[in-house]
Amino acid sequence: MTRPTGDSARSTASAIADRAARGQAVAIERMPTPSIRLGVAMRNGIRLDTFAWLPEGAPGPFPAILLRTPYQEHVLGWARLGILRYRTAGYALVVQVIRGVGSSEGTFGFNAPHDRTDGYDTVEWVAAQPWCDGNVGMDCGSYVGMTQLTAATAEPPHLKCIIPSVPSADFFREIPYSGGGFGRQHTLTWTQLISVESLAELTGGFAGVMPLLANPEWVKRLMMRPAVAAADDLLEGDKLAHYRDVLAHPTFDDWWRERTIMPEDYARIGIPTMVVSGNFDLSIGALTVWRGLENNAPPAERFLLIGPWDHGQSYVGAGERYGPYQFPDHARLDPFELRLAFFERHLKGAGAGPDLGGRVKVYLTGANEWRSFEAFPPAAVETRTFYLHSGGRANTHRGDGRLDQSVPNAESPDHVTADPTLPFVPAMTNAAAVVLDARELIRHSETLVYATAPLEAPLTILGEATAELFVSADTPDADVAVWLAELTADGGAVQLAQGFLRLRYREGWDREVLLEPGKPVRISVPLTYVGHQIPAGHRLALLAGPGNFPWVDPNPNTGEPIATATQLQRAEQVLWHDAGRPSRLLLPCLPR
């Protein structure tokens, strides 16, 4: 159930990194020779490597589409994104490598304050070129979606619209800290990815879980204590500083506020925006950005598009199958066509823009249909409450855990053990995208499984569920991971969403409050997005476990600072569900 590293090229990176690890040749499709390449000076004199491809056979000037990226072309390739289609459509295409990466000068900093001013300076430089007509838009996904948002908060006058796809935006609910748990796997491998000059330099494997867990040296690196020392012989310079900085700031302090789009920042994004995400992308940034804009930004044309895609596919589209899902022809929408219509309207003043049938367009797996709404969450969504029940033996799918809408009475709690020397691994996989097969997870002895009876009618879930649980541990700290799953009539199990909380953060990301051993506490664990219909005859299940390794570091459970902790302690954890402590699932559903 672990998610691979979160770059916009996840599927491609997985395939080519696997081949590189096996010593096979890796061919990366390259962009043609740029019309222009030069170091563009920022306001403090730092020069950033910048490429431009101008339309051929046309006099110009042209509107421009800008991508600001940490991903070098000769590492992952830019042509695979299909961005040259913009050039064919009459746009100047500009790609800039951010500070401290490749040939760009300066020091790299994760979503650092200089990304705002660099974004402003670059937009205005593009707009001032004789080949540009003064209209600039920004595009692309993951970190390249983040650079759009940082630029937009600086309000460059010539930035007319943006299309951020699958950005990260809430750094304590997702990478680098997922639910407060340090993501050592991602922080090491992603920071290494933006450091190397070729995939052959990658150590261990960027591709996903199995290349790491199958390599004893990487298992040792992911488990070594103290955590702060794990990058010492792998990263260097500003990339090593990034790893150490993340660990040096384990709460949401001013360092993180400088790197986070805050409400006052969204209030400065008054330009048309289309936010894009996917059913199978476990990052929560797209909906965080959507809410931030809807709640704080000035009125502007805004769209939200969520399709049957994972993190990388949210930019390039997908094929006819994903995991257990077979898609009909109408599902296989090309995101580029909608992006182009958006830019045609806002950069050229041509056309009516993308036709989403409303401001929001989402795909429902299971039902295999697109649905359109004017808001998200849609007004029609209602929250249904399901309570956890058992006789104290909810471990595995063969246990006595139940999920229904009746309030619990006197019931025995359930128990799991978290051993940081033998961490909880929900699934072993080499998948290039989010893992959907949950059969291993429901068989794990430390997984608590609460399932409904077979549904009498289809259940349509749309939005982000929340698990409100009462838990205790015999240690000062512990972790709780939760998953939402569909249990199929033929014995299968499909993950729909996941959530995680390190309990020291139960009162907020800006503070650490340790547990009183043995004392139950109430926690709220938000889950990732679901747009899915469970058919009649299948069952809905809530799963809970004591970790999510290697996506999240095992908790030492001692309450010591995560960066420097060296002692490890087993945690005996209890999940309570009785009349005084009614653990429950709050599920956003569309009416029948």
Short mmCIF file of N, CA and C in Angstrom, two decimals, residues 62-129:
data_model
loop_
_atom_site.label_atom_id
_atom_site.label_comp_id
_atom_site.label_asym_id
_atom_site.label_seq_id
_atom_site.Cartn_x
_atom_site.Cartn_y
_atom_site.Cartn_z
N PHE A 62 4.26 35.60 -30.06
CA PHE A 62 3.39 34.52 -29.65
C PHE A 62 3.06 34.63 -28.15
N PRO A 63 1.92 34.09 -27.73
CA PRO A 63 1.74 33.86 -26.31
C PRO A 63 2.69 32.75 -25.87
N ALA A 64 3.04 32.72 -24.60
CA ALA A 64 4.05 31.78 -24.12
C ALA A 64 3.51 30.92 -22.98
N ILE A 65 3.96 29.68 -22.97
CA ILE A 65 3.64 28.75 -21.88
C ILE A 65 4.95 28.37 -21.21
N LEU A 66 5.02 28.60 -19.90
CA LEU A 66 6.24 28.46 -19.13
C LEU A 66 6.13 27.28 -18.15
N LEU A 67 7.19 26.46 -18.11
CA LEU A 67 7.34 25.41 -17.11
C LEU A 67 8.63 25.68 -16.34
N ARG A 68 8.54 25.74 -15.02
CA ARG A 68 9.73 25.88 -14.17
C ARG A 68 9.91 24.57 -13.41
N THR A 69 11.02 23.86 -13.64
CA THR A 69 11.13 22.46 -13.23
C THR A 69 12.44 22.15 -12.51
N PRO A 70 12.43 21.17 -11.60
CA PRO A 70 13.68 20.65 -11.03
C PRO A 70 14.17 19.40 -11.76
N TYR A 71 13.43 18.97 -12.80
CA TYR A 71 13.74 17.71 -13.48
C TYR A 71 14.51 17.98 -14.77
N GLN A 72 15.79 17.62 -14.81
CA GLN A 72 16.61 17.87 -15.99
C GLN A 72 16.18 16.95 -17.14
N GLU A 73 16.28 17.47 -18.34
CA GLU A 73 15.81 16.72 -19.51
C GLU A 73 16.57 15.41 -19.68
N HIS A 74 17.88 15.42 -19.49
CA HIS A 74 18.65 14.21 -19.75
C HIS A 74 18.54 13.18 -18.62
N VAL A 75 17.81 13.51 -17.56
CA VAL A 75 17.54 12.54 -16.50
C VAL A 75 16.20 11.86 -16.75
N LEU A 76 15.16 12.65 -16.95
CA LEU A 76 13.82 12.06 -17.14
C LEU A 76 13.20 12.37 -18.50
N GLY A 77 13.69 13.39 -19.17
CA GLY A 77 13.12 13.70 -20.49
C GLY A 77 11.90 14.59 -20.39
N TRP A 78 11.87 15.62 -21.21
CA TRP A 78 10.69 16.52 -21.24
C TRP A 78 9.76 16.18 -22.39
N ALA A 79 10.29 15.59 -23.47
CA ALA A 79 9.46 15.34 -24.66
C ALA A 79 8.32 14.38 -24.35
N ARG A 80 8.51 13.46 -23.38
CA ARG A 80 7.47 12.48 -23.04
C ARG A 80 6.19 13.15 -22.55
N LEU A 81 6.30 14.40 -22.11
CA LEU A 81 5.13 15.11 -21.60
C LEU A 81 4.21 15.59 -22.72
N GLY A 82 4.68 15.56 -23.95
CA GLY A 82 3.87 16.03 -25.07
C GLY A 82 3.78 17.54 -25.16
N ILE A 83 4.69 18.25 -24.50
CA ILE A 83 4.59 19.70 -24.45
C ILE A 83 4.91 20.37 -25.78
N LEU A 84 5.56 19.67 -26.70
CA LEU A 84 5.83 20.28 -28.01
C LEU A 84 4.56 20.55 -28.79
N ARG A 85 3.46 19.93 -28.37
CA ARG A 85 2.18 20.22 -29.03
C ARG A 85 1.78 21.68 -28.86
N TYR A 86 2.25 22.31 -27.79
CA TYR A 86 1.98 23.75 -27.62
C TYR A 86 2.66 24.55 -28.74
N ARG A 87 3.89 24.18 -29.06
CA ARG A 87 4.61 24.87 -30.13
C ARG A 87 3.85 24.73 -31.44
N THR A 88 3.36 23.53 -31.72
CA THR A 88 2.58 23.29 -32.95
C THR A 88 1.31 24.13 -32.96
N ALA A 89 0.74 24.38 -31.77
CA ALA A 89 -0.51 25.14 -31.66
C ALA A 89 -0.28 26.65 -31.67
N GLY A 90 0.97 27.09 -31.86
CA GLY A 90 1.22 28.52 -31.99
C GLY A 90 1.67 29.22 -30.72
N TYR A 91 2.23 28.47 -29.78
CA TYR A 91 2.74 29.07 -28.53
C TYR A 91 4.26 28.95 -28.47
N ALA A 92 4.88 29.94 -27.86
CA ALA A 92 6.28 29.81 -27.48
C ALA A 92 6.32 28.95 -26.22
N LEU A 93 7.12 27.89 -26.27
CA LEU A 93 7.25 26.99 -25.13
C LEU A 93 8.57 27.29 -24.43
N VAL A 94 8.48 27.59 -23.12
CA VAL A 94 9.66 27.96 -22.35
C VAL A 94 9.79 27.02 -21.15
N VAL A 95 10.97 26.43 -21.00
CA VAL A 95 11.25 25.56 -19.86
C VAL A 95 12.46 26.11 -19.14
N GLN A 96 12.33 26.25 -17.83
CA GLN A 96 13.44 26.77 -17.03
C GLN A 96 13.74 25.80 -15.90
N VAL A 97 15.01 25.53 -15.65
CA VAL A 97 15.44 24.67 -14.55
C VAL A 97 15.67 25.55 -13.33
N ILE A 98 15.09 25.16 -12.21
CA ILE A 98 15.11 26.01 -11.01
C ILE A 98 16.51 26.09 -10.40
N ARG A 99 16.66 26.96 -9.43
CA ARG A 99 17.96 27.20 -8.79
C ARG A 99 18.60 25.93 -8.24
N GLY A 100 19.90 25.86 -8.41
CA GLY A 100 20.68 24.80 -7.78
C GLY A 100 20.53 23.44 -8.43
N VAL A 101 19.92 23.37 -9.62
CA VAL A 101 19.75 22.11 -10.33
C VAL A 101 20.41 22.23 -11.70
N GLY A 102 21.17 21.20 -12.09
CA GLY A 102 21.80 21.20 -13.41
C GLY A 102 22.70 22.41 -13.60
N SER A 103 22.49 23.12 -14.72
CA SER A 103 23.33 24.27 -15.05
C SER A 103 22.84 25.58 -14.46
N SER A 104 21.71 25.54 -13.77
CA SER A 104 21.22 26.76 -13.13
C SER A 104 22.05 27.08 -11.90
N GLU A 105 22.36 28.35 -11.77
CA GLU A 105 23.17 28.79 -10.63
C GLU A 105 22.32 28.83 -9.36
N GLY A 106 23.02 29.08 -8.24
CA GLY A 106 22.31 29.29 -6.99
C GLY A 106 22.18 28.02 -6.15
N THR A 107 21.45 28.15 -5.08
CA THR A 107 21.27 27.08 -4.10
C THR A 107 19.84 26.57 -4.14
N PHE A 108 19.70 25.26 -4.24
CA PHE A 108 18.37 24.67 -4.23
C PHE A 108 17.73 24.83 -2.84
N GLY A 109 16.43 25.12 -2.84
CA GLY A 109 15.66 25.14 -1.60
C GLY A 109 14.26 24.65 -1.90
N PHE A 110 13.76 23.71 -1.13
CA PHE A 110 12.46 23.11 -1.37
C PHE A 110 11.35 24.15 -1.26
N ASN A 111 10.70 24.44 -2.39
CA ASN A 111 9.61 25.43 -2.45
C ASN A 111 9.99 26.71 -1.70
N ALA A 112 11.23 27.11 -1.85
CA ALA A 112 11.80 28.18 -1.06
C ALA A 112 11.24 29.55 -1.45
N PRO A 113 11.39 30.54 -0.57
CA PRO A 113 10.89 31.88 -0.89
C PRO A 113 11.41 32.43 -2.22
N HIS A 114 12.64 32.06 -2.62
CA HIS A 114 13.14 32.58 -3.89
C HIS A 114 12.38 32.04 -5.09
N ASP A 115 11.64 30.92 -4.92
CA ASP A 115 10.83 30.44 -6.04
C ASP A 115 9.75 31.46 -6.41
N ARG A 116 9.29 32.23 -5.47
CA ARG A 116 8.26 33.24 -5.77
C ARG A 116 8.85 34.37 -6.61
N THR A 117 9.99 34.90 -6.17
CA THR A 117 10.58 36.00 -6.92
C THR A 117 11.17 35.51 -8.24
N ASP A 118 11.73 34.29 -8.25
CA ASP A 118 12.24 33.75 -9.51
C ASP A 118 11.10 33.54 -10.51
N GLY A 119 9.96 33.07 -10.02
CA GLY A 119 8.81 32.91 -10.90
C GLY A 119 8.35 34.24 -11.47
N TYR A 120 8.27 35.26 -10.62
CA TYR A 120 7.90 36.60 -11.08
C TYR A 120 8.88 37.10 -12.14
N ASP A 121 10.17 37.02 -11.82
CA ASP A 121 11.19 37.57 -12.73
C ASP A 121 11.18 36.84 -14.08
N THR A 122 10.96 35.53 -14.04
CA THR A 122 10.97 34.78 -15.29
C THR A 122 9.75 35.08 -16.15
N VAL A 123 8.58 35.15 -15.53
CA VAL A 123 7.37 35.51 -16.28
C VAL A 123 7.55 36.86 -16.96
N GLU A 124 8.05 37.82 -16.22
CA GLU A 124 8.19 39.16 -16.78
C GLU A 124 9.31 39.21 -17.84
N TRP A 125 10.37 38.40 -17.68
CA TRP A 125 11.40 38.33 -18.72
C TRP A 125 10.80 37.75 -20.00
N VAL A 126 10.03 36.66 -19.88
CA VAL A 126 9.41 36.06 -21.07
C VAL A 126 8.51 37.08 -21.76
N ALA A 127 7.67 37.76 -20.97
CA ALA A 127 6.72 38.71 -21.56
C ALA A 127 7.41 39.85 -22.29
N ALA A 128 8.63 40.18 -21.88
CA ALA A 128 9.34 41.31 -22.49
C ALA A 128 10.12 40.93 -23.75
N GLN A 129 10.19 39.65 -24.09
CA GLN A 129 10.95 39.23 -25.26
C GLN A 129 10.22 39.61 -26.55
#
